[in-house]
Short mmCIF file of C-alpha atoms in Angstrom, two decimals:
data_model
loop_
_atom_site.label_atom_id
_atom_site.label_comp_id
_atom_site.label_asym_id
_atom_site.label_seq_id
_atom_site.Cartn_x
_atom_site.Cartn_y
_atom_site.Cartn_z
CA UNK A 1134 -5.26 -6.61 -21.21
CA UNK A 1135 -3.47 -5.84 -17.98
CA UNK A 1136 -0.38 -7.92 -17.33
CA UNK A 1137 -0.95 -8.74 -13.66
CA UNK A 1138 2.48 -10.37 -13.44
CA UNK A 1139 4.01 -6.88 -13.32
CA UNK A 1140 3.36 -6.40 -9.63
CA UNK A 1141 5.63 -4.41 -7.34
CA UNK A 1142 6.93 -7.77 -6.10
CA UNK A 1143 8.55 -8.42 -9.47
CA UNK A 1144 10.37 -5.06 -9.32
CA UNK A 1145 11.40 -5.63 -5.73
CA UNK A 1146 12.89 -9.03 -6.61
CA UNK A 1147 14.70 -7.58 -9.63
CA UNK A 1148 16.31 -4.95 -7.39
CA UNK A 1149 17.32 -7.56 -4.81
CA UNK A 1150 18.96 -9.62 -7.52
CA UNK A 1151 20.89 -6.64 -8.89
CA UNK A 1152 22.11 -5.59 -5.44
CA UNK A 1153 23.26 -9.11 -4.58
CA UNK A 1154 26.19 -8.66 -7.00
CA UNK A 1155 27.83 -6.04 -4.77
CA UNK A 1156 31.21 -6.45 -6.43
CA UNK A 1157 29.78 -5.23 -9.77
CA UNK A 1158 29.28 -1.72 -8.38
CA UNK A 1159 31.96 0.97 -8.05
CA UNK A 1160 34.33 0.11 -5.20
CA UNK A 1161 33.46 3.27 -3.27
CA UNK A 1162 29.77 2.41 -3.45
CA UNK A 1163 30.04 -1.22 -2.41
CA UNK A 1164 29.49 -0.62 1.35
CA UNK A 1165 26.34 1.40 0.54
CA UNK A 1166 25.09 -1.31 -1.80
CA UNK A 1167 25.73 -4.00 0.81
CA UNK A 1168 23.59 -2.05 3.29
CA UNK A 1169 20.85 -1.65 0.71
CA UNK A 1170 20.92 -5.38 0.01
CA UNK A 1171 20.47 -6.07 3.72
CA UNK A 1172 17.55 -3.62 3.80
CA UNK A 1173 15.62 -5.77 1.32
CA UNK A 1174 14.44 -8.95 3.04
CA UNK A 1175 12.66 -11.80 1.30
CA UNK A 1176 9.19 -10.46 2.11
CA UNK A 1177 9.81 -6.74 2.45
CA UNK A 1178 11.95 -3.89 3.70
CA UNK A 1179 13.58 -3.95 7.14
CA UNK A 1180 12.74 -0.88 9.25
CA UNK A 1181 15.94 -1.33 11.26
CA UNK A 1182 18.02 -0.73 8.11
CA UNK A 1183 16.11 2.27 6.72
CA UNK A 1184 19.12 4.56 7.19
CA UNK A 1185 20.65 2.94 4.11
CA UNK A 1186 18.15 4.91 2.00
CA UNK A 1187 19.32 8.22 3.43
CA UNK A 1188 22.90 7.29 2.65
CA UNK A 1189 21.93 6.34 -0.91
CA UNK A 1190 20.31 9.74 -1.44
CA UNK A 1191 23.31 11.52 0.03
CA UNK A 1192 25.86 9.57 -2.02
CA UNK A 1193 23.90 10.07 -5.25
CA UNK A 1194 24.77 13.78 -5.17
CA UNK A 1195 28.19 13.66 -3.53
CA UNK A 1196 31.19 12.31 -5.39
CA UNK A 1197 34.77 11.76 -4.18
CA UNK A 1198 35.80 14.06 -1.33
CA UNK A 1199 32.13 15.08 -0.95
CA UNK A 1200 32.16 17.10 -4.17
CA UNK A 1201 28.62 17.97 -5.27
CA UNK A 1202 27.60 16.09 -8.43
CA UNK A 1203 24.53 15.79 -10.59
CA UNK A 1204 22.37 12.92 -9.33
CA UNK A 1205 22.27 11.15 -12.68
CA UNK A 1206 26.07 11.25 -12.85
CA UNK A 1207 26.34 10.07 -9.25
CA UNK A 1208 24.14 7.03 -9.87
CA UNK A 1209 25.88 6.26 -13.16
CA UNK A 1210 29.24 6.35 -11.40
CA UNK A 1211 27.87 3.92 -8.80
CA UNK A 1212 26.93 1.25 -11.34
CA UNK A 1213 30.35 1.33 -13.03
CA UNK A 1214 29.25 1.22 -16.68
CA UNK A 1215 31.86 0.03 -19.17
CA UNK A 1216 29.99 0.66 -22.40
CA UNK A 1217 31.30 2.05 -25.65
CA UNK A 1218 29.85 4.34 -28.29
CA UNK A 1219 27.41 6.02 -25.92
CA UNK A 1220 25.76 2.75 -24.89
CA UNK A 1221 25.25 1.57 -21.31
CA UNK A 1222 25.50 -2.22 -20.89
CA UNK A 1223 22.31 -3.97 -19.81
CA UNK A 1224 23.78 -5.29 -16.56
CA UNK A 1225 24.78 -1.73 -15.59
CA UNK A 1226 21.29 -0.50 -16.41
CA UNK A 1227 19.84 -3.18 -14.13
CA UNK A 1228 22.07 -1.97 -11.32
CA UNK A 1229 20.99 1.61 -12.05
CA UNK A 1230 17.33 0.55 -11.96
CA UNK A 1231 17.76 -0.94 -8.48
CA UNK A 1232 19.38 2.22 -7.13
CA UNK A 1233 16.81 4.47 -8.80
CA UNK A 1234 13.94 2.47 -7.31
CA UNK A 1235 15.38 2.73 -3.81
CA UNK A 1236 16.26 6.41 -4.28
CA UNK A 1237 12.49 7.01 -4.27
CA UNK A 1238 11.51 4.71 -1.40
CA UNK A 1239 10.62 6.51 1.85
CA UNK A 1240 9.84 5.23 5.34
CA UNK A 1241 6.97 7.23 6.85
CA UNK A 1242 5.48 7.19 10.35
CA UNK A 1243 8.33 5.20 11.83
CA UNK A 1244 7.80 4.07 15.42
CA UNK A 1245 10.05 1.29 16.68
CA UNK A 1246 9.72 -1.62 14.24
CA UNK A 1247 6.62 -0.11 12.64
CA UNK A 1248 6.34 2.12 9.59
CA UNK A 1249 4.94 2.35 6.09
CA UNK A 1250 7.18 2.28 3.01
CA UNK A 1251 6.12 4.62 0.22
CA UNK A 1252 7.46 4.22 -3.31
CA UNK A 1253 7.24 7.50 -5.24
CA UNK A 1254 8.95 7.09 -8.61
CA UNK A 1255 9.23 10.26 -10.73
CA UNK A 1256 6.79 10.95 -13.61
CA UNK A 1257 9.52 10.16 -16.16
CA UNK A 1258 8.78 6.51 -15.40
CA UNK A 1259 5.86 4.90 -17.17
CA UNK A 1260 7.07 1.44 -16.23
CA UNK A 1261 9.07 -0.08 -13.40
CA UNK A 1262 12.73 0.97 -13.58
CA UNK A 1263 14.02 -2.53 -14.29
CA UNK A 1264 11.80 -2.65 -17.38
CA UNK A 1265 12.11 0.89 -18.64
CA UNK A 1266 15.86 1.14 -18.19
CA UNK A 1267 16.47 -2.14 -19.97
CA UNK A 1268 13.78 -1.89 -22.69
CA UNK A 1269 13.79 1.74 -23.82
CA UNK A 1270 16.93 3.43 -22.51
CA UNK A 1271 19.98 1.72 -23.94
CA UNK A 1272 22.06 4.82 -24.65
CA UNK A 1273 23.68 7.13 -22.13
CA UNK A 1274 21.32 10.04 -22.87
CA UNK A 1275 18.23 7.90 -22.25
CA UNK A 1276 19.63 6.46 -19.04
CA UNK A 1277 20.63 9.90 -17.76
CA UNK A 1278 17.16 11.29 -18.50
CA UNK A 1279 15.53 8.64 -16.28
CA UNK A 1280 18.12 8.79 -13.54
CA UNK A 1281 17.84 12.60 -13.37
CA UNK A 1282 14.11 12.57 -12.56
CA UNK A 1283 13.59 14.16 -9.13
CA UNK A 1284 9.90 15.13 -8.87
CA UNK A 1285 8.15 12.31 -6.99
CA UNK A 1286 4.75 10.76 -7.63
CA UNK A 1287 3.75 11.29 -3.98
CA UNK A 1288 5.17 14.57 -2.71
CA UNK A 1289 6.24 15.12 0.89
CA UNK A 1290 2.80 16.26 2.03
CA UNK A 1291 1.04 13.30 0.41
CA UNK A 1292 3.55 10.91 1.96
CA UNK A 1293 2.76 12.40 5.37
CA UNK A 1294 -0.96 11.97 4.70
CA UNK A 1295 -0.41 8.34 3.71
CA UNK A 1296 1.69 7.72 6.81
CA UNK A 1297 -0.95 9.32 9.03
CA UNK A 1298 -3.73 7.31 7.36
CA UNK A 1299 -1.80 4.11 7.97
CA UNK A 1300 -1.30 4.94 11.64
CA UNK A 1301 -4.94 5.90 12.00
CA UNK A 1302 -5.94 2.70 10.21
CA UNK A 1303 -3.92 0.72 12.72
CA UNK A 1304 -5.71 2.56 15.54
CA UNK A 1305 -9.13 1.83 14.01
CA UNK A 1306 -8.28 -1.86 13.60
CA UNK A 1307 -6.91 -2.14 17.13
CA UNK A 1308 -10.13 -0.63 18.43
CA UNK A 1309 -12.17 -3.03 16.28
CA UNK A 1310 -10.18 -5.95 17.70
CA UNK A 1311 -10.94 -4.74 21.23
CA UNK A 1312 -14.68 -4.44 20.47
CA UNK A 1313 -14.67 -7.95 19.05
CA UNK A 1314 -12.96 -9.25 22.17
CA UNK A 1315 -15.81 -7.72 24.18
CA UNK A 1316 -18.33 -9.30 21.80
CA UNK A 1317 -16.81 -12.74 22.48
CA UNK A 1318 -17.26 -12.54 26.25
CA UNK A 1319 -19.15 -15.52 27.63
CA UNK A 1320 -22.87 -14.88 27.96
CA UNK A 1321 -22.71 -15.96 31.60
CA UNK A 1322 -20.58 -12.91 32.24
CA UNK A 1323 -22.79 -10.69 30.09
CA UNK A 1324 -22.31 -6.97 30.56
CA UNK A 1325 -23.28 -3.69 29.01
CA UNK A 1326 -19.87 -3.66 27.30
CA UNK A 1327 -20.57 -7.03 25.66
CA UNK A 1328 -24.01 -5.88 24.56
CA UNK A 1329 -22.65 -2.69 23.00
CA UNK A 1330 -19.99 -4.66 21.13
CA UNK A 1331 -22.50 -7.13 19.71
CA UNK A 1332 -24.78 -4.25 18.73
CA UNK A 1333 -21.92 -2.81 16.66
CA UNK A 1334 -21.38 -6.17 14.95
CA UNK A 1335 -25.08 -6.52 14.19
CA UNK A 1336 -25.19 -2.95 12.86
CA UNK A 1337 -22.69 -3.62 10.09
CA UNK A 1338 -22.84 -7.37 9.47
CA UNK A 1339 -25.99 -9.14 10.66
CA UNK A 1340 -29.67 -8.91 9.74
CA UNK A 1341 -31.91 -7.68 12.53
CA UNK A 1342 -33.68 -11.01 13.13
CA UNK A 1343 -30.54 -13.22 13.07
CA UNK A 1344 -29.87 -15.59 15.97
CA UNK A 1345 -27.05 -15.07 18.45
CA UNK A 1346 -25.26 -18.10 17.04
CA UNK A 1347 -24.90 -16.30 13.71
CA UNK A 1348 -23.49 -13.26 15.50
CA UNK A 1349 -20.95 -15.57 17.15
CA UNK A 1350 -19.79 -16.87 13.77
CA UNK A 1351 -19.43 -13.38 12.35
CA UNK A 1352 -17.55 -12.20 15.44
CA UNK A 1353 -15.10 -15.10 15.15
CA UNK A 1354 -14.41 -14.28 11.48
CA UNK A 1355 -13.93 -10.59 12.16
CA UNK A 1356 -11.74 -11.18 15.23
CA UNK A 1357 -9.31 -13.34 13.22
CA UNK A 1358 -9.25 -10.81 10.41
CA UNK A 1359 -8.64 -7.68 12.44
CA UNK A 1360 -6.01 -9.46 14.51
CA UNK A 1361 -4.17 -10.31 11.29
CA UNK A 1362 -4.46 -6.75 9.93
CA UNK A 1363 -3.01 -5.32 13.16
CA UNK A 1364 -0.15 -7.84 13.02
CA UNK A 1365 0.51 -6.91 9.38
CA UNK A 1366 0.84 -3.20 10.15
CA UNK A 1367 2.96 -3.89 13.22
CA UNK A 1368 5.47 -5.89 11.14
CA UNK A 1369 6.69 -2.75 9.41
CA UNK A 1370 6.67 -4.28 5.90
CA UNK A 1371 3.61 -2.46 4.53
CA UNK A 1372 4.28 -0.80 1.13
CA UNK A 1373 2.26 1.88 -0.66
CA UNK A 1374 3.03 2.60 -4.31
CA UNK A 1375 1.17 3.29 -7.51
CA UNK A 1376 1.07 0.70 -10.28
CA UNK A 1377 3.69 2.47 -12.37
CA UNK A 1378 2.89 0.69 -15.70
CA UNK A 1379 -0.62 2.22 -15.59
CA UNK A 1380 0.91 5.68 -16.02
CA UNK A 1381 1.27 4.88 -19.70
CA UNK A 1382 -2.20 3.31 -19.95
CA UNK A 1383 -2.93 1.97 -23.42
CA UNK A 1384 -6.34 0.37 -22.80
CA UNK A 1385 -9.64 1.35 -21.23
CA UNK A 1386 -9.14 -1.25 -18.50
CA UNK A 1387 -5.77 0.20 -17.54
CA UNK A 1388 -7.18 3.72 -17.60
CA UNK A 1389 -10.02 2.64 -15.29
CA UNK A 1390 -7.52 1.29 -12.75
CA UNK A 1391 -5.45 4.46 -13.08
CA UNK A 1392 -8.52 6.49 -12.09
CA UNK A 1393 -9.52 4.36 -9.10
CA UNK A 1394 -8.73 5.18 -5.45
CA UNK A 1395 -6.63 2.12 -4.66
CA UNK A 1396 -6.44 -1.63 -5.06
CA UNK A 1397 -4.63 -4.64 -3.62
CA UNK A 1398 -4.30 -8.34 -4.36
CA UNK A 1399 -6.49 -10.54 -2.20
CA UNK A 1400 -5.19 -12.84 0.50
CA UNK A 1401 -1.54 -11.80 0.03
CA UNK A 1402 -1.35 -13.42 -3.39
CA UNK A 1403 1.47 -11.01 -4.29
CA UNK A 1404 3.70 -12.39 -1.53
CA UNK A 1405 4.23 -8.92 -0.06
CA UNK A 1406 2.07 -6.43 1.83
CA UNK A 1407 1.38 -3.87 -0.93
CA UNK A 1408 -1.47 -1.46 -1.61
CA UNK A 1409 -1.56 0.47 -4.90
CA UNK A 1410 -2.79 4.05 -4.48
CA UNK A 1411 -4.09 5.62 -7.69
CA UNK A 1412 -5.49 8.85 -9.11
CA UNK A 1413 -8.74 9.23 -7.16
CA UNK A 1414 -7.26 8.58 -3.72
CA UNK A 1415 -6.74 12.23 -2.77
CA UNK A 1416 -9.72 13.57 -4.72
CA UNK A 1417 -12.91 14.75 -3.02
CA UNK A 1418 -15.46 12.60 -4.87
CA UNK A 1419 -19.02 13.88 -4.48
CA UNK A 1420 -20.58 10.54 -3.53
CA UNK A 1421 -18.10 9.53 -0.84
CA UNK A 1422 -19.51 9.27 2.68
CA UNK A 1423 -16.22 10.35 4.30
CA UNK A 1424 -13.84 13.16 3.41
CA UNK A 1425 -10.14 13.94 3.74
CA UNK A 1426 -8.01 12.04 6.24
CA UNK A 1427 -10.93 9.90 7.43
CA UNK A 1428 -11.63 8.78 3.87
CA UNK A 1429 -7.96 8.05 3.17
CA UNK A 1430 -7.89 5.89 6.28
CA UNK A 1431 -11.13 4.19 5.22
CA UNK A 1432 -9.60 3.36 1.84
CA UNK A 1433 -6.48 1.81 3.40
CA UNK A 1434 -8.48 -0.30 5.88
CA UNK A 1435 -10.73 -1.38 3.00
CA UNK A 1436 -7.68 -2.44 0.96
CA UNK A 1437 -5.99 -4.10 3.94
CA UNK A 1438 -9.08 -6.25 4.41
CA UNK A 1439 -8.63 -7.39 0.79
CA UNK A 1440 -4.91 -7.91 1.20
CA UNK A 1441 -4.90 -9.71 4.55
CA UNK A 1442 -8.37 -11.22 4.94
CA UNK A 1443 -9.38 -11.92 1.34
CA UNK A 1444 -12.50 -9.74 1.36
CA UNK A 1445 -14.28 -8.75 -1.85
CA UNK A 1446 -15.93 -5.70 -3.37
CA UNK A 1447 -19.34 -7.34 -3.35
CA UNK A 1448 -21.59 -6.56 -6.29
CA UNK A 1449 -25.04 -8.11 -6.01
CA UNK A 1450 -26.58 -6.01 -8.74
CA UNK A 1451 -25.06 -2.88 -7.26
CA UNK A 1452 -21.60 -2.15 -5.93
CA UNK A 1453 -21.63 -2.49 -2.16
CA UNK A 1454 -19.71 0.63 -1.29
CA UNK A 1455 -21.00 2.82 1.53
CA UNK A 1456 -22.38 5.44 -0.84
CA UNK A 1457 -24.75 2.77 -2.22
CA UNK A 1458 -25.84 1.51 1.20
CA UNK A 1459 -24.23 -1.34 3.12
CA UNK A 1460 -26.72 -1.89 5.93
CA UNK A 1461 -27.37 -5.65 6.27
CA UNK A 1462 -30.92 -6.82 5.50
CA UNK A 1463 -32.72 -9.58 3.64
CA UNK A 1464 -31.60 -8.20 0.27
CA UNK A 1465 -28.02 -7.86 1.47
CA UNK A 1466 -27.57 -10.65 4.03
CA UNK A 1467 -24.85 -11.27 6.58
CA UNK A 1468 -23.05 -13.74 4.31
CA UNK A 1469 -22.47 -10.93 1.81
CA UNK A 1470 -21.78 -8.15 4.31
CA UNK A 1471 -19.04 -10.12 6.05
CA UNK A 1472 -17.30 -10.63 2.68
CA UNK A 1473 -17.50 -6.95 1.75
CA UNK A 1474 -14.47 -4.72 2.30
CA UNK A 1475 -16.38 -1.48 2.89
CA UNK A 1476 -18.37 -3.10 5.70
CA UNK A 1477 -15.07 -3.95 7.41
CA UNK A 1478 -13.75 -0.42 6.95
CA UNK A 1479 -16.87 1.32 8.25
CA UNK A 1480 -17.17 -1.10 11.16
CA UNK A 1481 -13.60 -0.24 12.16
CA UNK A 1482 -14.33 3.47 11.84
CA UNK A 1483 -17.47 3.07 13.96
CA UNK A 1484 -15.59 1.13 16.64
CA UNK A 1485 -13.07 3.98 16.78
CA UNK A 1486 -15.77 6.65 17.09
CA UNK A 1487 -14.75 8.15 13.76
CA UNK A 1488 -18.25 8.42 12.23
CA UNK A 1489 -20.84 11.11 12.72
CA UNK A 1490 -24.46 10.07 13.12
CA UNK A 1491 -25.16 11.35 9.61
CA UNK A 1492 -22.28 9.41 8.05
CA UNK A 1493 -23.39 6.25 9.83
CA UNK A 1494 -26.98 6.70 8.67
CA UNK A 1495 -25.92 7.28 5.07
CA UNK A 1496 -23.68 4.20 4.98
CA UNK A 1497 -26.29 1.95 6.66
CA UNK A 1498 -29.04 2.62 4.16
CA UNK A 1499 -30.77 -0.64 3.27
CA UNK A 1500 -30.93 -0.64 -0.50
#
């Protein structure tokens, strides 16, 4: 069984708690720790304080008088351990876990107050740092091994791809919101622009013979949802990570999640804006309708619709992903399409002009 209480939120809160005791850290590190504590707000990181992460990374490898030091030694010095016999006290390990987590947090695609936070813990971690450093690394050698890990789960190129996909996702959703605004224009002021917008809504969400009143209801739902997604991305609190405990998968269920593209918790039930990107995200899967950057953006918009709007992955006897056909019809009615995350993602892509005619035709198959 998967322990769904082990969300990123739990690790984030553990780090905040450890950093709150600034005086427990080495005196020379206390100003850095205070800045890191201010970086971590109640519901996410603060873009305006992102420079604290750069200072953390610099200080981890520079000791007194800017002498170069091993990163594990630098972080150990910061947490001021007072153990004996080769042991590191648990409270010091909790402080080390907080610093190690933040050492591998990166702000990508920063623009004003906007950006995406990417957590890229090294492969040495098969659990969140607060758990692994307190449960399985009591001695100095074990702590040093974890603190020394430098290779990151998402490398620099992948982080850039994720940042670009987030920005493109924002653009798609902004365009969808604009189309929906056109679709809500009063009929008395009907125009070709309004008609085109409502045609797009019908294409992805409404059966061909549905009345205009049903289109109005769908438009209202979508307009609220895309407005909320845009606001979420503009807040600058959006986090991408993997679910680190799945790296040491011990069950078939965990392994299945490890192999998926991504997932998120519906309707912000985690209390933070987090999407978990997993093993298949960057893979070119034969059945996918989209490829490369367009598909990565599709995945993030799909997951954001779960996270922000509470959509589902509808399964009415078949999984309603685009590769299986998501064109609305009597066998897959509007009530299901408007709940389905892939319909939201492909609608946004279509609004943004990001689909070829062939991709659109493939996704809209009525199966």
